[in-house]
Tab-separated table of C-alpha atoms in Angstrom:
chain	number	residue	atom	x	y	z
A	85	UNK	CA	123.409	118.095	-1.644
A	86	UNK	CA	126.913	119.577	-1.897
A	87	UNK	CA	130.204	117.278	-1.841
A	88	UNK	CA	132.270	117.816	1.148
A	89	UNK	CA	136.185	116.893	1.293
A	90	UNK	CA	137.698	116.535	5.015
A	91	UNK	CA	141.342	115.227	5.855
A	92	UNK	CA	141.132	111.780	6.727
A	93	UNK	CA	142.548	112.674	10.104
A	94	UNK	CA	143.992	115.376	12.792
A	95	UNK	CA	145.753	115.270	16.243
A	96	UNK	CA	145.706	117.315	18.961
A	97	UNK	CA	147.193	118.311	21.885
A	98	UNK	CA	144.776	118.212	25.029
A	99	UNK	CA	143.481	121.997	26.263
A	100	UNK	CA	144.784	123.215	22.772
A	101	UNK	CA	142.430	124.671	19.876
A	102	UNK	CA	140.877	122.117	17.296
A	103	UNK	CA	140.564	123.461	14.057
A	104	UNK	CA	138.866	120.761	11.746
A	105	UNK	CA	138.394	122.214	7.700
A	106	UNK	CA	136.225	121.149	5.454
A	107	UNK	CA	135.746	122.122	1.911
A	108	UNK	CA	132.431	122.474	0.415
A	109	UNK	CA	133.392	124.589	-3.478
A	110	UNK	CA	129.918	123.702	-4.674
A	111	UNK	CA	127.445	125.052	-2.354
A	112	UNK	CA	124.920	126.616	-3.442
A	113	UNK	CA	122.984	129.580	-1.817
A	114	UNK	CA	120.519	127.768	-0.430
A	115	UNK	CA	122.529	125.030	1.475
A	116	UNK	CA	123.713	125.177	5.155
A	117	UNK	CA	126.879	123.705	6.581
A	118	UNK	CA	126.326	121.098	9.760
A	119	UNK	CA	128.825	119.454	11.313
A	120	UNK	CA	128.034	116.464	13.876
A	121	UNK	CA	130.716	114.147	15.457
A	122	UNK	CA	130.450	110.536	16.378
A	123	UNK	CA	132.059	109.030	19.123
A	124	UNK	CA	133.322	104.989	18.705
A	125	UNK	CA	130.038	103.070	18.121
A	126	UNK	CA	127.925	105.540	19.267
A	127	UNK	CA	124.924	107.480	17.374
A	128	UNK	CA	126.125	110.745	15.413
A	129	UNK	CA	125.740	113.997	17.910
A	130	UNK	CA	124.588	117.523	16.631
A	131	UNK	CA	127.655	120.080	16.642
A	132	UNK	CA	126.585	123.296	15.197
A	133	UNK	CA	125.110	124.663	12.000
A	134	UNK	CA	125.107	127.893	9.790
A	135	UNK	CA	124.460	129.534	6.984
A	136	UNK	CA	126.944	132.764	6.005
A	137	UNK	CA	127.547	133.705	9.272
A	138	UNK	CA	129.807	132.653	12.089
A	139	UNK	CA	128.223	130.470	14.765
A	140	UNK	CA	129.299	129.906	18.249
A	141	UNK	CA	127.392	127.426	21.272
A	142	UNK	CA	128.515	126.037	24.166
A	143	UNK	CA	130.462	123.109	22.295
A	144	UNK	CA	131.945	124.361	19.302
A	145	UNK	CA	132.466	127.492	17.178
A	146	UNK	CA	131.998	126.841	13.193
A	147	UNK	CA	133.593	130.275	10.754
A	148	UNK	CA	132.060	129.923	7.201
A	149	UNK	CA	134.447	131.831	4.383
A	150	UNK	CA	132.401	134.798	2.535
A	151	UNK	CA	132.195	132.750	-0.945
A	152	UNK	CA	131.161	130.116	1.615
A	153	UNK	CA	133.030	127.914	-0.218
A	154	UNK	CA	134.619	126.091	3.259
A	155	UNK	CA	134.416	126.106	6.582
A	156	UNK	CA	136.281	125.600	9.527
A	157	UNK	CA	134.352	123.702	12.565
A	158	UNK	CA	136.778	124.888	16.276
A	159	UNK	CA	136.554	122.914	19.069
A	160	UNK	CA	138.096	125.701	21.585
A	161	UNK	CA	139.610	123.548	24.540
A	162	UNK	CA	139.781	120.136	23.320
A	163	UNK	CA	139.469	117.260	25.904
A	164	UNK	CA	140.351	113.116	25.593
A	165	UNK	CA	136.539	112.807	25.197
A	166	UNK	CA	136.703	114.859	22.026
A	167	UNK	CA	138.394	112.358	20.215
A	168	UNK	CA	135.792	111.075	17.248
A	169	UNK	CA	134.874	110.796	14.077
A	170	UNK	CA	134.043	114.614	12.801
A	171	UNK	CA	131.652	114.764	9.853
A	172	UNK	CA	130.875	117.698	8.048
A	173	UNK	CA	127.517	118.171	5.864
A	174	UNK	CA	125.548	119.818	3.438
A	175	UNK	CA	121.796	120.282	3.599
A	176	UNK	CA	119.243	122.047	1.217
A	177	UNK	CA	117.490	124.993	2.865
A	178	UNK	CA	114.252	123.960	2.108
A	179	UNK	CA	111.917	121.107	1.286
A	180	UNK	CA	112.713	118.240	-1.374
A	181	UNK	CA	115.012	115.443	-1.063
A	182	UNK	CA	116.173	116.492	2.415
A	183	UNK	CA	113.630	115.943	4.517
A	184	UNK	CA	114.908	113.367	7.468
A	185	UNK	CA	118.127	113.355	5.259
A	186	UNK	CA	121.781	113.862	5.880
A	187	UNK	CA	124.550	112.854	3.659
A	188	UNK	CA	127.703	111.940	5.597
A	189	UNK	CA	131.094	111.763	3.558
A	190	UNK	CA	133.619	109.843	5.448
A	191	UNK	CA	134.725	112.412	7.921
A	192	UNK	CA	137.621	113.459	9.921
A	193	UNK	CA	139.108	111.300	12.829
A	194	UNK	CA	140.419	113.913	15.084
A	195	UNK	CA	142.546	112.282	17.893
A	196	UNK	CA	143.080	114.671	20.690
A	197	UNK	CA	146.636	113.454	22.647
A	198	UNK	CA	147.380	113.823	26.543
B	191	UNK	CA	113.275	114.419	28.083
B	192	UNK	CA	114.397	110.822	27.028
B	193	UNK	CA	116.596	110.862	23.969
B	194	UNK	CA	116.064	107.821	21.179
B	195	UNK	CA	116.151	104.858	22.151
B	196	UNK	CA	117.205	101.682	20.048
B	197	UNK	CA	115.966	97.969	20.324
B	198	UNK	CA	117.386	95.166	20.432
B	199	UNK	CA	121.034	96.679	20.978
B	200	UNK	CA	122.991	93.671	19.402
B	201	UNK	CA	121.132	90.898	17.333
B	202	UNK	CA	122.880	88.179	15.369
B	203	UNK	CA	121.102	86.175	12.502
B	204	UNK	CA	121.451	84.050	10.241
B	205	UNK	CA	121.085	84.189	6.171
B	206	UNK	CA	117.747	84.085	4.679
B	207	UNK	CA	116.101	85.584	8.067
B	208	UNK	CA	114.364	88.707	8.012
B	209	UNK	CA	114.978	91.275	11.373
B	210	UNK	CA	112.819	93.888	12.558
B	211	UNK	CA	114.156	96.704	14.529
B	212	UNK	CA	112.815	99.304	17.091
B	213	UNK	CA	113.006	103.069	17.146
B	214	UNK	CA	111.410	105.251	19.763
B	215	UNK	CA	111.910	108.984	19.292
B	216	UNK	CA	111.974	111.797	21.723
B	217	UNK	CA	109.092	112.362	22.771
B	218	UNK	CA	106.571	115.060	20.058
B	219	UNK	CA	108.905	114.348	17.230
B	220	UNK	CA	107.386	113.104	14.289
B	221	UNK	CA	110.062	112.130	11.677
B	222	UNK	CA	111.894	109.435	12.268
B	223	UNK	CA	115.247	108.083	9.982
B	224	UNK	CA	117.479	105.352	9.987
B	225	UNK	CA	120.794	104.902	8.606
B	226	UNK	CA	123.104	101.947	8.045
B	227	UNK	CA	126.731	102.071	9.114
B	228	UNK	CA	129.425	99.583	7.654
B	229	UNK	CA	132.721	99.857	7.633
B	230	UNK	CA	133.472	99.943	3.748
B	231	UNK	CA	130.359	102.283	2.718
B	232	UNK	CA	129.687	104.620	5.620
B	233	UNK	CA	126.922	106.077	7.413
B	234	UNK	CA	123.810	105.886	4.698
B	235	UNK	CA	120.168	107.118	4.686
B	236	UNK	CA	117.963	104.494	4.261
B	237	UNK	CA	114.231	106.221	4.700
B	238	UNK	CA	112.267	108.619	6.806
B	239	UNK	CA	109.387	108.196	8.060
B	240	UNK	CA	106.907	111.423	9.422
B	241	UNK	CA	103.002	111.409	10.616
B	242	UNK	CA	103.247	106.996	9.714
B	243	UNK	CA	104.288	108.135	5.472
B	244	UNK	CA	107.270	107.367	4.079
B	245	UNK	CA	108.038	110.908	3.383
B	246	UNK	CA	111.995	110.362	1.706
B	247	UNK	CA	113.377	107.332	0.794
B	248	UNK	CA	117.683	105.964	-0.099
B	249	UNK	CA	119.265	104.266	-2.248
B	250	UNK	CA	118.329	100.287	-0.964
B	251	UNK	CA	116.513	97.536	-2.453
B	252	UNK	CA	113.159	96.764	-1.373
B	253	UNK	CA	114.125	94.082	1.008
B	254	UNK	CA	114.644	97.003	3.325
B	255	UNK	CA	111.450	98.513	4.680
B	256	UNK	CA	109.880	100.398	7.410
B	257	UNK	CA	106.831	101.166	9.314
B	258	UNK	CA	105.450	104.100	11.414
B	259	UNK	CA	102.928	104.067	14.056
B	260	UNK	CA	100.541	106.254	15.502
B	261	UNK	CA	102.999	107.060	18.544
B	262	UNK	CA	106.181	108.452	16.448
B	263	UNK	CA	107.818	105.048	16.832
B	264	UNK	CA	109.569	103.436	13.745
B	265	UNK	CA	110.463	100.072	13.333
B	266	UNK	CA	112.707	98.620	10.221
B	267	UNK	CA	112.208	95.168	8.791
B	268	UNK	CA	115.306	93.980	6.425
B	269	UNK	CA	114.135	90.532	4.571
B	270	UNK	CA	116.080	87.764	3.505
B	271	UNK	CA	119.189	88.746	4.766
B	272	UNK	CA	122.255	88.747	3.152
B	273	UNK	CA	126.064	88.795	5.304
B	274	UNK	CA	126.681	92.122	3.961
B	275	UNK	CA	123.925	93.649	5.784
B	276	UNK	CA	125.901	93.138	8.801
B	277	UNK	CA	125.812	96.859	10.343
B	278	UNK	CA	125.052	99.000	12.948
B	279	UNK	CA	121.841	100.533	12.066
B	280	UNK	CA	120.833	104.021	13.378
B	281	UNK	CA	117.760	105.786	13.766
B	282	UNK	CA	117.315	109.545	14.283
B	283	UNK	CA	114.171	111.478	15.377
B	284	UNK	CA	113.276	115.240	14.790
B	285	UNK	CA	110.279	117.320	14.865
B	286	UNK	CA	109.867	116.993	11.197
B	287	UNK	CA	108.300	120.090	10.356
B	288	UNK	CA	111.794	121.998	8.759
B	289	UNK	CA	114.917	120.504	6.514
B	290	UNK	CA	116.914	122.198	8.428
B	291	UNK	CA	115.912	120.323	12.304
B	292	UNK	CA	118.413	119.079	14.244
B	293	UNK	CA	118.321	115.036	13.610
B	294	UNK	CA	119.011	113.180	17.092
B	295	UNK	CA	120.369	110.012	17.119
B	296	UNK	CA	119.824	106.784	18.617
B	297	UNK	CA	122.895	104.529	20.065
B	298	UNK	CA	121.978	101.926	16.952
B	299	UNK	CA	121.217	98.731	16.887
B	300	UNK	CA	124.294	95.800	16.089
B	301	UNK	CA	123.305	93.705	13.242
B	302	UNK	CA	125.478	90.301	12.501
B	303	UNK	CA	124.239	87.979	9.586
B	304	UNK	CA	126.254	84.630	10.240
């Protein structure tokens, strides 16, 4: 799978826009970008995924560049309980190693402030 | 539908013992994965298990193994262990049938070798 790089952390303001990056220069075209979060001590919780396109659900928005070579995970409105660890992953497209597998880096502490 | 559950939530132990741990998945998933948490290394596959085969395996030694049963449900057996296995240890369940399913996680299971 594809290294990632994150900043080691982020603030922000409560009700503002969270705009975690994440830099992923050696995907390759059959690789999708997932981002999950984990709160303190708690299991890791799906985000959003995508390939090439923008994605939106009801938790997060994630804009991949055109050479796909980052991504940029938005948390629209972020709340107190948004504050945790943000981890953003590679995974092959199909078969092979990946099965059941995810490869976290060591992710992005985003602190969101009253 | 029930999400994973995790069992025993804390355990402590002593060197030399050997621990099993429980994994239930949501219910008609087939894959299960676990995943060991410290501090210094991060969140780490260990194996995944689908339809009672080891179907991917991580980077551990052998005194790390697992088991799955007719049901979907996983356990993990760590032998003779050693103070740095002190982790929180994770499982995650998904249908299994595509790389690219959404892994859900369990709340983990508190491991302290004395």
């Amino acid at each position: 799978d594809a290294k990632t790089t994150q900043p080691p952390s982020m603030d922000c303001a409560e009700g503002r826009a969270a705009n975690l990056p994440c830099n992923h220069s050696t995907i390759s075209g059959n690789e999708y970008v997932y981002w999950y979060r984990q709160i303190h001590s708690q299991g890791p919780q799906y985000i959003i995924h995508g390939l090439k396109n923008n994605e939106t659900n009801e938790m997060a928005s994630l804009i991949i560049t055109e050479d796909r070579k980052s991504s940029t995970l938005i948390l629209p409105h972020a709340t107190l309980r948004d504050t945790a660890v943000y981890y953003c992953i590679v995974r092959e497209r199909s078969g092979g190693t990946s099965y059941g597998k995810l490869t976290f880096g060591q992710g992005t502490i985003l602190t969101v402030h009253p | 539908k029930a999400g994973v559950t995790q069992t025993p939530r804390y355990l402590i132990k002593t060197r030399g013992q050997q621990v099993t741990l429980s994994c239930s998945p949501i219910s008609g998933h087939r894959s299960v994965s676990w995943y060991q948490q410290t501090p210094g290394q991060g969140l780490q596959f260990l194996f995944e298990y689908f339809s009672e085969t080891q179907r991917n395996k991580g980077n551990f030694p052998g005194r790390f193994s697992g088991r799955q049963f007719s049901n979907s449900r996983s356990e993990m057996n760590v032998s003779t262990l050693e103070l740095g296995d002190s982790a929180l240890y994770l499982c995650a369940s998904s249908p299994g049938t595509s790389v690219r399913d959404t892994q859900y996680f369990g709340p983990g299971t508190r491991l302290t070798v004395l």
